[in-house]
Coordinates of C-alpha atoms in Angstrom, one line a residue:
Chain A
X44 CA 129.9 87.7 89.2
X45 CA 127.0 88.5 91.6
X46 CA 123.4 87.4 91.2
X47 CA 121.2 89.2 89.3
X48 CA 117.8 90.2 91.1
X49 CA 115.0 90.1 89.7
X50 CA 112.2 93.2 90.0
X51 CA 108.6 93.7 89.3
X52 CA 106.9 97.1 89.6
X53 CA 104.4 99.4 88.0
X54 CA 105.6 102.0 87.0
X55 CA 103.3 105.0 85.7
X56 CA 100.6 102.4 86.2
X57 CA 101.9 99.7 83.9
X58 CA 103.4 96.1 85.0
X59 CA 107.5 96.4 84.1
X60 CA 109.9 93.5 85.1
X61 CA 113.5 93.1 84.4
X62 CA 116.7 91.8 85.4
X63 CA 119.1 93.4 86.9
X64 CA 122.3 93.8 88.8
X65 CA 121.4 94.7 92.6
X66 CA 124.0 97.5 92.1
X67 CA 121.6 99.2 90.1
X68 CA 119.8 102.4 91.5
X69 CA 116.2 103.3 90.8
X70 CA 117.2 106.4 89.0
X71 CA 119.3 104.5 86.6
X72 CA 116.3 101.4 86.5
X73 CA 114.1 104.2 85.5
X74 CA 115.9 106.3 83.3
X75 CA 118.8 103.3 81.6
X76 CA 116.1 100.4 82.0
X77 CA 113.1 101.7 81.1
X78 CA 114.1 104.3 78.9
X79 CA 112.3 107.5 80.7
X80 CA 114.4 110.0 81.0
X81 CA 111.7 112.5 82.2
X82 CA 113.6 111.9 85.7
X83 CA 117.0 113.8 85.8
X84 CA 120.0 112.8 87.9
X85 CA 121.7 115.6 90.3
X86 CA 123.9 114.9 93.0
X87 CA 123.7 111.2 93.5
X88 CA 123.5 111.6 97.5
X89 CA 120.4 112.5 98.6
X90 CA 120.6 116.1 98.5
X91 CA 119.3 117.5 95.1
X92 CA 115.7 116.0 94.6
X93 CA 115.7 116.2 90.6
X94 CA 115.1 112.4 91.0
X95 CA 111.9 112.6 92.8
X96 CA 109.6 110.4 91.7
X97 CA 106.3 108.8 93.3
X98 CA 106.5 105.5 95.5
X99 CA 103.7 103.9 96.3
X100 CA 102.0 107.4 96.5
X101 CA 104.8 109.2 98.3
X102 CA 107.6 111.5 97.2
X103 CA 111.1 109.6 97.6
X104 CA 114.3 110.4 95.7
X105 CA 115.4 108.0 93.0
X106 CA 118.8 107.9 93.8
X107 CA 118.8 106.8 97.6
X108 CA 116.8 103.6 96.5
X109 CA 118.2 100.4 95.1
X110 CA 116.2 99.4 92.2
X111 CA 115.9 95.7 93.7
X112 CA 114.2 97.6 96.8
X113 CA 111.4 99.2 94.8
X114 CA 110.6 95.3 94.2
X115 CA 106.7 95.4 93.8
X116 CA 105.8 98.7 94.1
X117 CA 104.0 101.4 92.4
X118 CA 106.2 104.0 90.7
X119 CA 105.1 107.0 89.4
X120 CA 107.5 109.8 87.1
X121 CA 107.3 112.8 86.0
X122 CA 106.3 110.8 82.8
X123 CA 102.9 109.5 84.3
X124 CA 101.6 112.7 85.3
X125 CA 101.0 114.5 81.8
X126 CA 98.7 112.4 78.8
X127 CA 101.9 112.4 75.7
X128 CA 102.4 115.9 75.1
X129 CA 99.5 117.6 76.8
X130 CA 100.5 119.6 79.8
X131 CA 99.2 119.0 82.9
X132 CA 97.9 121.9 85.1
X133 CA 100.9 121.6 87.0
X134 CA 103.0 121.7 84.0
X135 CA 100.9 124.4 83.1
X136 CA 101.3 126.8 85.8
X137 CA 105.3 126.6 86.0
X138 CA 104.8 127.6 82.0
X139 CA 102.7 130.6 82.6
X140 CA 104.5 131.6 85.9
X141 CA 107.6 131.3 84.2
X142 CA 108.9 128.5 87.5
X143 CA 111.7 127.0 84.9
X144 CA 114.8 128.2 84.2
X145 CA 117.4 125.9 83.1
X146 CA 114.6 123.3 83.9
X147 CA 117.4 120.7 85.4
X148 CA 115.0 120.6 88.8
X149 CA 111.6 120.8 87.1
X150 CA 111.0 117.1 86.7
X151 CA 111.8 116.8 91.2
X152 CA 109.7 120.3 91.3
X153 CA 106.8 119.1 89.8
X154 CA 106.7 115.9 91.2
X155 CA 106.8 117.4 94.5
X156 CA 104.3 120.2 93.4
X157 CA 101.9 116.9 92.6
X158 CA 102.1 115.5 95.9
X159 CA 101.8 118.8 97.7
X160 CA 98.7 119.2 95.9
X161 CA 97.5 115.5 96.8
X162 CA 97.9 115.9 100.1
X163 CA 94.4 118.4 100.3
X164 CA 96.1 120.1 103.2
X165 CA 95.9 123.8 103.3
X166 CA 99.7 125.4 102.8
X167 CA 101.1 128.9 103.9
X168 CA 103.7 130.1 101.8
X169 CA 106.0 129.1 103.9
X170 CA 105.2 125.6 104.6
X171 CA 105.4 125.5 100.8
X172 CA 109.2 126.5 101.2
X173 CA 109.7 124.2 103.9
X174 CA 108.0 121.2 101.3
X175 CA 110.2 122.0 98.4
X176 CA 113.2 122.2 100.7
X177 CA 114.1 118.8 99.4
X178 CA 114.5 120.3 95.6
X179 CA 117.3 122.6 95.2
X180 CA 117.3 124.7 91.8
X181 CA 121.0 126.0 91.4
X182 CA 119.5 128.5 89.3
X183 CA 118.1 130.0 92.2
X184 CA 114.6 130.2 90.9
X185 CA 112.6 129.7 93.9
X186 CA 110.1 133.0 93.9
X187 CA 108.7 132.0 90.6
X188 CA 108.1 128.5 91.2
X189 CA 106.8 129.1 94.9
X190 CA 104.4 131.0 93.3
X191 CA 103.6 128.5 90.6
X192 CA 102.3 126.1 93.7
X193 CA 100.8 128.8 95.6
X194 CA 98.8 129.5 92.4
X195 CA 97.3 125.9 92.4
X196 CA 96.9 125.8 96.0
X197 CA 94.9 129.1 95.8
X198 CA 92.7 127.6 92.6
X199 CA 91.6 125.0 95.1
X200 CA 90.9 126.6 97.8
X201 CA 94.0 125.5 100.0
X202 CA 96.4 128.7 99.9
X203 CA 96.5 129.6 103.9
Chain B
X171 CA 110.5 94.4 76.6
X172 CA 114.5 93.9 75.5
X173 CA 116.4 95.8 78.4
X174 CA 119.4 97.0 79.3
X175 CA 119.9 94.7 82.7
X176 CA 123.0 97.0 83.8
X177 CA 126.2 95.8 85.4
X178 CA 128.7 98.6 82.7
X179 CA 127.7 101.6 84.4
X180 CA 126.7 100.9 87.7
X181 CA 127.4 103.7 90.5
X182 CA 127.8 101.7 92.9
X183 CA 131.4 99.9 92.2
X184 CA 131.9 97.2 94.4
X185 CA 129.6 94.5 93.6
X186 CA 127.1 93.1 96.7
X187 CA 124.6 90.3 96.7
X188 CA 121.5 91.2 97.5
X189 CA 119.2 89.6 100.0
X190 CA 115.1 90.7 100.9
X191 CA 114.2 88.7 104.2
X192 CA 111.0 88.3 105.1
X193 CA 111.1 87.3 108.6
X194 CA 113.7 88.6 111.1
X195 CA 115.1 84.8 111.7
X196 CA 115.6 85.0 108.3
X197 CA 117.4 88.2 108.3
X198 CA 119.3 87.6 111.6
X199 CA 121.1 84.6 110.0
X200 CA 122.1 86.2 106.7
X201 CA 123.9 88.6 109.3
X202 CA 124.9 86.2 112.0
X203 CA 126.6 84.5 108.4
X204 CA 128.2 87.4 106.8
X205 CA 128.9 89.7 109.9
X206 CA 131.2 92.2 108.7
X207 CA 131.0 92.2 105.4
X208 CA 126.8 92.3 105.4
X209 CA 124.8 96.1 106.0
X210 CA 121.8 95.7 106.8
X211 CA 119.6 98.5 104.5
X212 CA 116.7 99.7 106.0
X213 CA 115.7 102.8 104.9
X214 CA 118.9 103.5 103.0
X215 CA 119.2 107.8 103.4
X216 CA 122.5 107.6 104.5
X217 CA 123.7 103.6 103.5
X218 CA 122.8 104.5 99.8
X219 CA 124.7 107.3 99.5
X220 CA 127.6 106.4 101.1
X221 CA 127.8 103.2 98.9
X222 CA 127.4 105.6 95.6
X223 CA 130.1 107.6 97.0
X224 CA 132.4 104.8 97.7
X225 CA 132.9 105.6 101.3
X226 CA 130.9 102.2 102.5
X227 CA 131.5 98.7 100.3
X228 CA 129.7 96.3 101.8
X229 CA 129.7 92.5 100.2
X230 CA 126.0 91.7 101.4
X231 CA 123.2 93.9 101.6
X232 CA 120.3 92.7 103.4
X233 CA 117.1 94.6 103.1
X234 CA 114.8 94.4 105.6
X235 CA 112.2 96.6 103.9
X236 CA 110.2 93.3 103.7
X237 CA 109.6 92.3 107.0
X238 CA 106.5 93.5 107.9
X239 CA 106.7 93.3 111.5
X240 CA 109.4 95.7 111.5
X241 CA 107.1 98.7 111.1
X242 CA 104.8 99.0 113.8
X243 CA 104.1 101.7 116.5
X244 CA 102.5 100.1 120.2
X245 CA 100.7 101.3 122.7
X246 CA 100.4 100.2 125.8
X247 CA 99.7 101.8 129.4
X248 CA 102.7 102.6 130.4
X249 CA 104.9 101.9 127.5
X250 CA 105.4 102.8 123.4
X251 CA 107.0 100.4 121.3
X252 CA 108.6 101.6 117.9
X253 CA 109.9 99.2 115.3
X254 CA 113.0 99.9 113.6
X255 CA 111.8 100.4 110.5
X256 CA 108.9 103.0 111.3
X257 CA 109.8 106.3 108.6
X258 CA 110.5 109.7 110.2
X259 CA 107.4 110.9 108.7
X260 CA 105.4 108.7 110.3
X261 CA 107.0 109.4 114.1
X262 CA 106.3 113.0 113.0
X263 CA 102.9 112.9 112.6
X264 CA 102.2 110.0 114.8
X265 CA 98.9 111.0 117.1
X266 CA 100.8 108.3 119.9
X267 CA 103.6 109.6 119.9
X268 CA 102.8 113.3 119.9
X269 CA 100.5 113.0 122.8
X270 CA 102.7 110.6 124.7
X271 CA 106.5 112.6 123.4
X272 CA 106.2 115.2 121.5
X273 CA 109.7 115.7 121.7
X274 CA 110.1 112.6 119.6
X275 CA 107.6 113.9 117.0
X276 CA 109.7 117.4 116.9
X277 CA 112.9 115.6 116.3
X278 CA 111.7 113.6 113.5
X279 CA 109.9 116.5 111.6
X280 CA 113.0 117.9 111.5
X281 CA 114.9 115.5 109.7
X282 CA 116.4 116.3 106.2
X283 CA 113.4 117.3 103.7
X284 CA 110.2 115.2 103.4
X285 CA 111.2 112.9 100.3
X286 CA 114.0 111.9 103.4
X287 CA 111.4 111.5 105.8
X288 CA 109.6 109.5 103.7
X289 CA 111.9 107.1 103.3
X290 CA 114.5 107.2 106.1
X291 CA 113.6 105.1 109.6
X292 CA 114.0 105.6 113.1
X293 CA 116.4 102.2 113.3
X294 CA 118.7 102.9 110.5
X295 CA 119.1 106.4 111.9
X296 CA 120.1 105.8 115.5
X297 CA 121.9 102.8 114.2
X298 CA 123.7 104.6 112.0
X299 CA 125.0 107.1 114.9
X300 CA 125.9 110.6 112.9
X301 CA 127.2 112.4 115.6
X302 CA 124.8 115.4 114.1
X303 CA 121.4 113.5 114.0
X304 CA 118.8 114.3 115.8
X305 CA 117.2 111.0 118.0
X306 CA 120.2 110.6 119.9
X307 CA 119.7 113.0 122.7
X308 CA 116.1 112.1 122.4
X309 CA 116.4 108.9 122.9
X310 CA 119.3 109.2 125.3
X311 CA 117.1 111.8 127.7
X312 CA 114.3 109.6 127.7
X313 CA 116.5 106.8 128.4
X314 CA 114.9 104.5 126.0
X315 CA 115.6 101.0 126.1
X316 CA 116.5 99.3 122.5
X317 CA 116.3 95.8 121.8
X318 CA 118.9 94.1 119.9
X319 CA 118.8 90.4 118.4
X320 CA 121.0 88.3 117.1
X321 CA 120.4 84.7 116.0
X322 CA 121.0 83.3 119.9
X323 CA 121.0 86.1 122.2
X324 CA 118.5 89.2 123.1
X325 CA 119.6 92.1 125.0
X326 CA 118.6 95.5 126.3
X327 CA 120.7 97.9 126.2
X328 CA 120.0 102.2 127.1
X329 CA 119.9 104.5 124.7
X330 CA 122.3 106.4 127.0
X331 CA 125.1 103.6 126.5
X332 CA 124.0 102.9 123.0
X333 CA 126.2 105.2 121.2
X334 CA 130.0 104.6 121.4
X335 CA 131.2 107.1 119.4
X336 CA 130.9 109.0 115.9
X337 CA 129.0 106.5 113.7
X338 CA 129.9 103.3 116.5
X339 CA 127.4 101.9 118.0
X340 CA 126.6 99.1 121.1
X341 CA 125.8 96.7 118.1
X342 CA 128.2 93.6 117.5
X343 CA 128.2 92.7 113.5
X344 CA 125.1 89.9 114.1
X345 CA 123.1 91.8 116.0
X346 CA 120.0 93.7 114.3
X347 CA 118.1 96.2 116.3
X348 CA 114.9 94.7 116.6
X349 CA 112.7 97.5 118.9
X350 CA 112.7 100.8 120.7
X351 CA 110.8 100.8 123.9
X352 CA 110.0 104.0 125.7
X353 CA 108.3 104.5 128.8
X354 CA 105.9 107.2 128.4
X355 CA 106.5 110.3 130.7
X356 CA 104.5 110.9 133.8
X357 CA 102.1 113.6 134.9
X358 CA 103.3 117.4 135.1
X359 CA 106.1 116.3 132.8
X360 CA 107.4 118.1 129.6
X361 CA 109.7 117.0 126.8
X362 CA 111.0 119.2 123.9
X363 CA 113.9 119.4 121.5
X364 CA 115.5 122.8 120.1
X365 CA 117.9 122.4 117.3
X366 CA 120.2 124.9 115.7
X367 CA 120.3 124.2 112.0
X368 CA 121.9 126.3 109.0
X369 CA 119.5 125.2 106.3
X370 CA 116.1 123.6 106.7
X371 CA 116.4 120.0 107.8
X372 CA 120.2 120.5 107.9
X373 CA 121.9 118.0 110.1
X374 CA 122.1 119.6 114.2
X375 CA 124.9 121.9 115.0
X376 CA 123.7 121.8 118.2
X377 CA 120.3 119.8 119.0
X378 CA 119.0 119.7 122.8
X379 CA 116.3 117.2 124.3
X380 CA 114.8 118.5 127.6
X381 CA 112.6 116.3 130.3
X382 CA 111.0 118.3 132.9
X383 CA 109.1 117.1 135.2
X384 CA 107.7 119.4 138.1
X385 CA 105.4 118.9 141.4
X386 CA 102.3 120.4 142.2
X387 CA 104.4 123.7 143.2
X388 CA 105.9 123.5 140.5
X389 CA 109.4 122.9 142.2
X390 CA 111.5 120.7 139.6
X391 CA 111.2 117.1 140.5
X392 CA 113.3 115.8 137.3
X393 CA 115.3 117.4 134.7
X394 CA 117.0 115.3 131.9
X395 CA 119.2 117.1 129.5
X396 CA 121.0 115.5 126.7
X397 CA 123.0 117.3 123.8
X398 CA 123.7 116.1 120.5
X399 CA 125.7 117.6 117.5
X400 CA 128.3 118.7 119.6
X401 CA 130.8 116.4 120.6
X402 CA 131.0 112.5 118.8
X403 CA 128.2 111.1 121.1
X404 CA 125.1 112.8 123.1
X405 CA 126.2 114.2 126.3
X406 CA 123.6 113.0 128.9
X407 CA 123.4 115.1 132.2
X408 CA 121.0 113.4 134.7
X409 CA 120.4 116.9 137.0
X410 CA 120.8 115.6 140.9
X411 CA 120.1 118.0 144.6
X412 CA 121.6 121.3 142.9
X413 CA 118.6 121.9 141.3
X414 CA 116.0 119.5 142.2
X415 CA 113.5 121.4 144.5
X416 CA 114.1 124.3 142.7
X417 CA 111.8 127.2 140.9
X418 CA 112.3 127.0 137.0
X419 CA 113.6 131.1 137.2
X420 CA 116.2 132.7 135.6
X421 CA 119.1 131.5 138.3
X422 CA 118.1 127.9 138.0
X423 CA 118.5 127.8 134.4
X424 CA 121.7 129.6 134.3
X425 CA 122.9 126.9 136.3
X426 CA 121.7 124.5 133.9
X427 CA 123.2 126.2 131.2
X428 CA 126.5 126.4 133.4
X429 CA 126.8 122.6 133.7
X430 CA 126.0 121.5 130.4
X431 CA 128.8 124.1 129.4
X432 CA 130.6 122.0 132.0
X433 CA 130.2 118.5 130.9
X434 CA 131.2 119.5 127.2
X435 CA 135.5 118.8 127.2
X436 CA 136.2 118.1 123.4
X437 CA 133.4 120.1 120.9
X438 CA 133.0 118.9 117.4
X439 CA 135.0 121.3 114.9
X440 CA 133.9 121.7 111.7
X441 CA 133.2 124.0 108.8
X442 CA 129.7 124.5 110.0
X443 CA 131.2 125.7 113.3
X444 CA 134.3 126.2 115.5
X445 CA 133.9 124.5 119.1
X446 CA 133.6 127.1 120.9
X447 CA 130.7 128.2 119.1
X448 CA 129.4 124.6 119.5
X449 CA 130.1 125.0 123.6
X450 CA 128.0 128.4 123.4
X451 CA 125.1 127.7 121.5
X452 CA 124.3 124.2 124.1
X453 CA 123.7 126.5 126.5
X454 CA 121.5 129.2 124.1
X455 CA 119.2 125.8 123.0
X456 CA 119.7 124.1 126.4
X457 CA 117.8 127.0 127.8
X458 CA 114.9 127.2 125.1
X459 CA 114.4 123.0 125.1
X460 CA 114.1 123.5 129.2
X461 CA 112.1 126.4 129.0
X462 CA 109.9 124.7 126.5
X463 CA 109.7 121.1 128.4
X464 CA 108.9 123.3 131.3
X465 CA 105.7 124.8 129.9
X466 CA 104.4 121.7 128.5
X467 CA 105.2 119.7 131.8
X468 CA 102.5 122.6 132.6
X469 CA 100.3 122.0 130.4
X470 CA 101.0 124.4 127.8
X471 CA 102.5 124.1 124.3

């Protein structure tokens, strides 16, 4: 039997704690533990991004993270960004651009979508592609959702 | 909240105790206790993974995430200091480090994607010594010097005998890599680093670090070329007479090109890419990193 760590972290701005085995990823913490399943699992290496969430402000994937390591920090999921079932205007311009197809990548999309737009930095439509390279969408729907962000880049002012 | 505290389902199979240090001491005897059977997780791109996929099963996992004084860049006059756990993001868009190596900078904004970068660290990368990642030759042409620590003993040791072989390092199982010291490059000299990768951010097929440094005729006074991705460590060529003294023009850098061909004897084969290919492309990205060192050892970009 191993020890069981111990973790405290906000998550979508609201104190969690629980008990855990240090086995346990932050993808599983987030979906098994505190039941938000807004976060999908992919590839379990590294490579996919569908587990992209927010740590302490900056895009990290889910599954490259021990739970025990996110010990005190400040999670944010896909879940935090919208108010219940109101869309949010990122939400929003993947539904009117059509940027989801089988929708397994949107949760890792939009989160990285969010940050991009956080950042205030003005973005080319290829330094979008170059951000998102982290978020693979098997079904290969990359024009619509690049043009989803470039959309809300333009709308404030930051499409290069 | 009731909650599901795990232990059925977990990924990761083999079961590890779990220790977050907050001081190195503290961290150095967890190690200098478990050895072997500890990893030390730092930013945990590559240790994470492997332990999902089995390939890595380590009995102790100490974080060091913790220790605060892990994660600092210094600056002094004739020196820059990087802690092990500084993320690749922040080497990228370091102001010190651009000014001082911009090859450094270039190598890290090239790392896998940015949620990597955010995460991964310029310690647990070199000490994790993929044969395809992209400090080594950096580190190796600069001839950085990396600190190591264990509980009784501190040593330099050269980035250019650092790395032993694919994934093998210098490191002995208690000994933590502690700091990465670079000495920051003189006047009229240029460093850059020209990778060949198959997808954004993929891992180097080929990845070339360049030092240049000229005289006021611009005659080569120093050249430093070290290739990684193409055989299980960086191949380091420290350029002597043949081409000191000499113009940076077309005939020079064949002969540049010619010797790195030279020094490469067994060439990584792969699916990415047969050796030969490997052998080729050296020379194609040797060329562009020189070139490119060249004009910034100029003063251009």
């Amino acid at each position: 039997m191993v020890n069981k760590v111990k973790v405290n972290l906000k998550l979508n701005g609201e104190r969690f704690s629980a008990e855990i085995d240090p086995r346990m990823l932050l993808c599983d913490f987030i979906r098994d533990v505190a039941g938000l399943t807004g976060t999908h699992i992919g590839c379990m290496t590294g490579n996919c991004g569908a587990c992209t969430v927010l740590m302490n402000g900056r895009t990290v994937k889910s599954c490259t993270i021990l739970a025990a390591q996110a010990n005190g920090s400040d999670i944010t999921t896909i879940e935090g960004l919208s108010k219940g079932l109101e869309l949010n205007p990122i939400q929003r311009a993947f539904h009117k651009r059509y940027a989801v197809q089988c929708g397994y990548c949107t949760p890792g999309m939009i989160i990285t979508a969010h940050y991009l737009l956080s950042l205030g930095k003005t973005l080319s439509r290829q330094e979008i592609r170059e951000h998102i390279s982290g978020n693979l969408c098997r079904c290969t729907g990359y024009q619509n959702i690049i043009d989803a962000i470039e959309e809300l880049l333009r709308d404030k002012g930051l499409l290069r | 909240m009731a909650v599901n505290t795990g232990g059925e389902k977990e990924v990761i199979h083999q079961p590890f105790e779990y220790f977050a240090p907050k001081t190195i001491n503290e961290a150095l005897k967890l190690l200098n206790k478990y050895r072997e059977d500890a990893k030390i997780l730092a930013g945990g791109q590559s240790l994470v993974p492997m332990m999902n996929l089995g390939i890595v099963s380590p009995k102790y996992v100490i974080d060091i995430n913790n220790i605060g004084k892990l994660s600092e860049i210094r600056e002094n006059k004739n020196q820059i200091t990087i802690a092990p756990l500084v993320r690749h993001y922040e080497i990228a868009e370091s102001k010190i480090i651009k000014r001082a190596i911009p090859m450094l900078s270039e190598a890290a904004s090239h790392i896998g994607d940015m949620h990597i970068r955010h995460r991964g660290t310029i310690g647990g990368a070199i000490c994790h010594a993929d044969p395809a990642a992209d400090y080594a030759p950096v580190l190796a042409a600069l001839d950085a010097k990396l600190e190591i620590q264990s509980v009784k003993r501190r040593r330099i040791v050269s980035a250019r005998n650092f790395f032993k072989d694919a994934f093998t390092t210098e490191l002995k199982p208690n000994e933590l890599l502690k700091a990465i010291h670079i000495q920051k490059v003189g006047q009229r000299t240029g460093t850059a680093y020209q990778k060949l990768e198959f997808v954004s951010g993929g891992y180097a097929v080929v990845g070339v670090a360049a030092l240049v440094a000229l005289d006021g005729e611009g005659l080569i006074e120093k050249l430093v070329v070290s290739v990684g991705g193409v055989e299980r460590r960086p191949i380091t060529i420290v350029f002597n007479g043949d081409v000191l003294g000499r113009k940076i023009e077309n005939a020079t850098i064949e002969e540049i090109c010619g010797a790195v061909k030279d020094k490469i004897s067994e060439p990584l084969s792969d699916i990415h890419a047969d050796g030969e290919y490997r052998r080729s492309m050296a020379a194609v990205y040797t060329k562009r990193a020189v070139l490119k060192a060249a004009n910034r050892a100029l003063g251009g970009e």
